[in-house]
Amino acid sequence: MSEADGGSSPLTDTVRRKVLGLVGLGARGRLVVVGAEQVRLAAQKGSVQLVLVARDVSRHSLDKVVPVLRARGVEMVEWPSAAELGGAVGRDITAAIGIVDQALARGIRGAVAGAAPAGDATRVSR
């Protein structure tokens, strides 16, 4: 998984705001699924293109979704805060947000990859 925190991560506040803005647009356009359970179900159906996973949620929440994502080969981007992810989609907190639209996933990947140093293969993982 990649990291998206403000301290030691190469992702800047600008990139984080851009990704969260894209996620917010996706939520309004119903191009995302929100919550660990919804992401897990969408991954099982094969409809998730990319997932943002909050790093600060309980291990139980992550254990529901991460194994399914890995088994299906879905790319995951680790995000530092469930509150930050939730705020992008109009909730207090959320453990995971799944991107179901291919074009939106491509835009988010581009924003994350653009923030990574050249040759950094750890930004987005499968």
PDB file of N, CA and C in Angstrom, residues 11 14 26-27 30 32 37 46-47 51-52 55 57 65 71 76 78 84 94 99 101 110 114 118 122:
ATOM      1  N   LEU A  11       3.702  12.785  -0.785  1.00  0.00           N
ATOM      2  CA  LEU A  11       2.464  13.455  -1.194  1.00  0.00           C
ATOM      3  C   LEU A  11       2.338  14.787  -0.466  1.00  0.00           C
ATOM      4  N   THR A  14      -1.185  19.680  -1.448  1.00  0.00           N
ATOM      5  CA  THR A  14      -1.870  19.977  -2.708  1.00  0.00           C
ATOM      6  C   THR A  14      -2.366  18.694  -3.369  1.00  0.00           C
ATOM      7  N   GLY A  26     -16.520  12.106  -7.201  1.00  0.00           N
ATOM      8  CA  GLY A  26     -16.960  10.738  -7.453  1.00  0.00           C
ATOM      9  C   GLY A  26     -18.123  10.340  -6.579  1.00  0.00           C
ATOM     10  N   ALA A  27     -18.117  10.785  -5.336  1.00  0.00           N
ATOM     11  CA  ALA A  27     -19.220  10.467  -4.426  1.00  0.00           C
ATOM     12  C   ALA A  27     -20.515  11.124  -4.904  1.00  0.00           C
ATOM     13  N   ARG A  30     -21.855   9.215  -7.796  1.00  0.00           N
ATOM     14  CA  ARG A  30     -22.060   7.793  -7.500  1.00  0.00           C
ATOM     15  C   ARG A  30     -21.039   6.897  -8.212  1.00  0.00           C
ATOM     16  N   VAL A  32     -18.228   6.023  -6.556  1.00  0.00           N
ATOM     17  CA  VAL A  32     -17.464   5.413  -5.474  1.00  0.00           C
ATOM     18  C   VAL A  32     -18.410   4.637  -4.563  1.00  0.00           C
ATOM     19  N   GLU A  37     -17.444  -2.515   4.347  1.00  0.00           N
ATOM     20  CA  GLU A  37     -18.349  -3.565   3.881  1.00  0.00           C
ATOM     21  C   GLU A  37     -18.763  -3.360   2.424  1.00  0.00           C
ATOM     22  N   GLY A  46     -16.089  -7.565  -8.510  1.00  0.00           N
ATOM     23  CA  GLY A  46     -15.112  -7.169  -9.520  1.00  0.00           C
ATOM     24  C   GLY A  46     -15.321  -5.776 -10.074  1.00  0.00           C
ATOM     25  N   SER A  47     -16.041  -4.936  -9.343  1.00  0.00           N
ATOM     26  CA  SER A  47     -16.345  -3.605  -9.868  1.00  0.00           C
ATOM     27  C   SER A  47     -15.462  -2.490  -9.312  1.00  0.00           C
ATOM     28  N   VAL A  51      -8.783   1.494  -4.378  1.00  0.00           N
ATOM     29  CA  VAL A  51      -9.351   1.712  -3.042  1.00  0.00           C
ATOM     30  C   VAL A  51      -8.415   2.575  -2.217  1.00  0.00           C
ATOM     31  N   LEU A  52      -8.987   3.555  -1.544  1.00  0.00           N
ATOM     32  CA  LEU A  52      -8.269   4.339  -0.534  1.00  0.00           C
ATOM     33  C   LEU A  52      -8.624   3.724   0.807  1.00  0.00           C
ATOM     34  N   ARG A  55      -5.523   4.350   7.346  1.00  0.00           N
ATOM     35  CA  ARG A  55      -4.531   3.655   8.156  1.00  0.00           C
ATOM     36  C   ARG A  55      -4.899   3.663   9.635  1.00  0.00           C
ATOM     37  N   VAL A  57      -7.789   3.175  11.238  1.00  0.00           N
ATOM     38  CA  VAL A  57      -8.993   2.470  11.687  1.00  0.00           C
ATOM     39  C   VAL A  57      -8.598   1.164  12.364  1.00  0.00           C
ATOM     40  N   VAL A  65     -11.679  -6.057   4.695  1.00  0.00           N
ATOM     41  CA  VAL A  65     -11.586  -5.615   3.309  1.00  0.00           C
ATOM     42  C   VAL A  65     -10.244  -5.907   2.637  1.00  0.00           C
ATOM     43  N   ALA A  71      -6.637 -10.440  -2.777  1.00  0.00           N
ATOM     44  CA  ALA A  71      -6.991 -11.643  -3.548  1.00  0.00           C
ATOM     45  C   ALA A  71      -7.465 -11.280  -4.948  1.00  0.00           C
ATOM     46  N   MET A  76      -4.458  -0.521  -3.860  1.00  0.00           N
ATOM     47  CA  MET A  76      -4.834   0.184  -2.633  1.00  0.00           C
ATOM     48  C   MET A  76      -3.875   1.338  -2.388  1.00  0.00           C
ATOM     49  N   GLU A  78      -2.900   3.741   0.788  1.00  0.00           N
ATOM     50  CA  GLU A  78      -3.080   3.933   2.215  1.00  0.00           C
ATOM     51  C   GLU A  78      -3.212   5.419   2.511  1.00  0.00           C
ATOM     52  N   GLU A  84     -10.359  12.213   7.409  1.00  0.00           N
ATOM     53  CA  GLU A  84     -10.099  12.918   6.152  1.00  0.00           C
ATOM     54  C   GLU A  84     -10.845  12.249   4.995  1.00  0.00           C
ATOM     55  N   THR A  94     -14.625   7.154   7.614  1.00  0.00           N
ATOM     56  CA  THR A  94     -14.820   5.927   6.845  1.00  0.00           C
ATOM     57  C   THR A  94     -13.492   5.194   6.726  1.00  0.00           C
ATOM     58  N   ILE A  99     -13.171   3.117  -5.569  1.00  0.00           N
ATOM     59  CA  ILE A  99     -13.438   3.845  -6.804  1.00  0.00           C
ATOM     60  C   ILE A  99     -13.909   2.819  -7.838  1.00  0.00           C
ATOM     61  N   ASP A 101     -15.346   3.791 -10.921  1.00  0.00           N
ATOM     62  CA  ASP A 101     -15.242   4.350 -12.263  1.00  0.00           C
ATOM     63  C   ASP A 101     -13.784   4.312 -12.724  1.00  0.00           C
ATOM     64  N   GLY A 110      -3.015   8.954 -11.276  1.00  0.00           N
ATOM     65  CA  GLY A 110      -2.138   9.961 -11.855  1.00  0.00           C
ATOM     66  C   GLY A 110      -1.698  10.991 -10.831  1.00  0.00           C
ATOM     67  N   GLY A 114       2.088  11.181  -9.699  1.00  0.00           N
ATOM     68  CA  GLY A 114       2.761  12.444  -9.963  1.00  0.00           C
ATOM     69  C   GLY A 114       3.474  12.976  -8.747  1.00  0.00           C
ATOM     70  N   ALA A 118      10.425   9.576  -9.123  1.00  0.00           N
ATOM     71  CA  ALA A 118      10.594   8.657 -10.252  1.00  0.00           C
ATOM     72  C   ALA A 118      11.173   7.351  -9.767  1.00  0.00           C
ATOM     73  N   THR A 122       6.512   1.864  -4.806  1.00  0.00           N
ATOM     74  CA  THR A 122       5.723   1.545  -3.611  1.00  0.00           C
ATOM     75  C   THR A 122       4.523   2.458  -3.465  1.00  0.00           C
TER      76      THR A 122
END
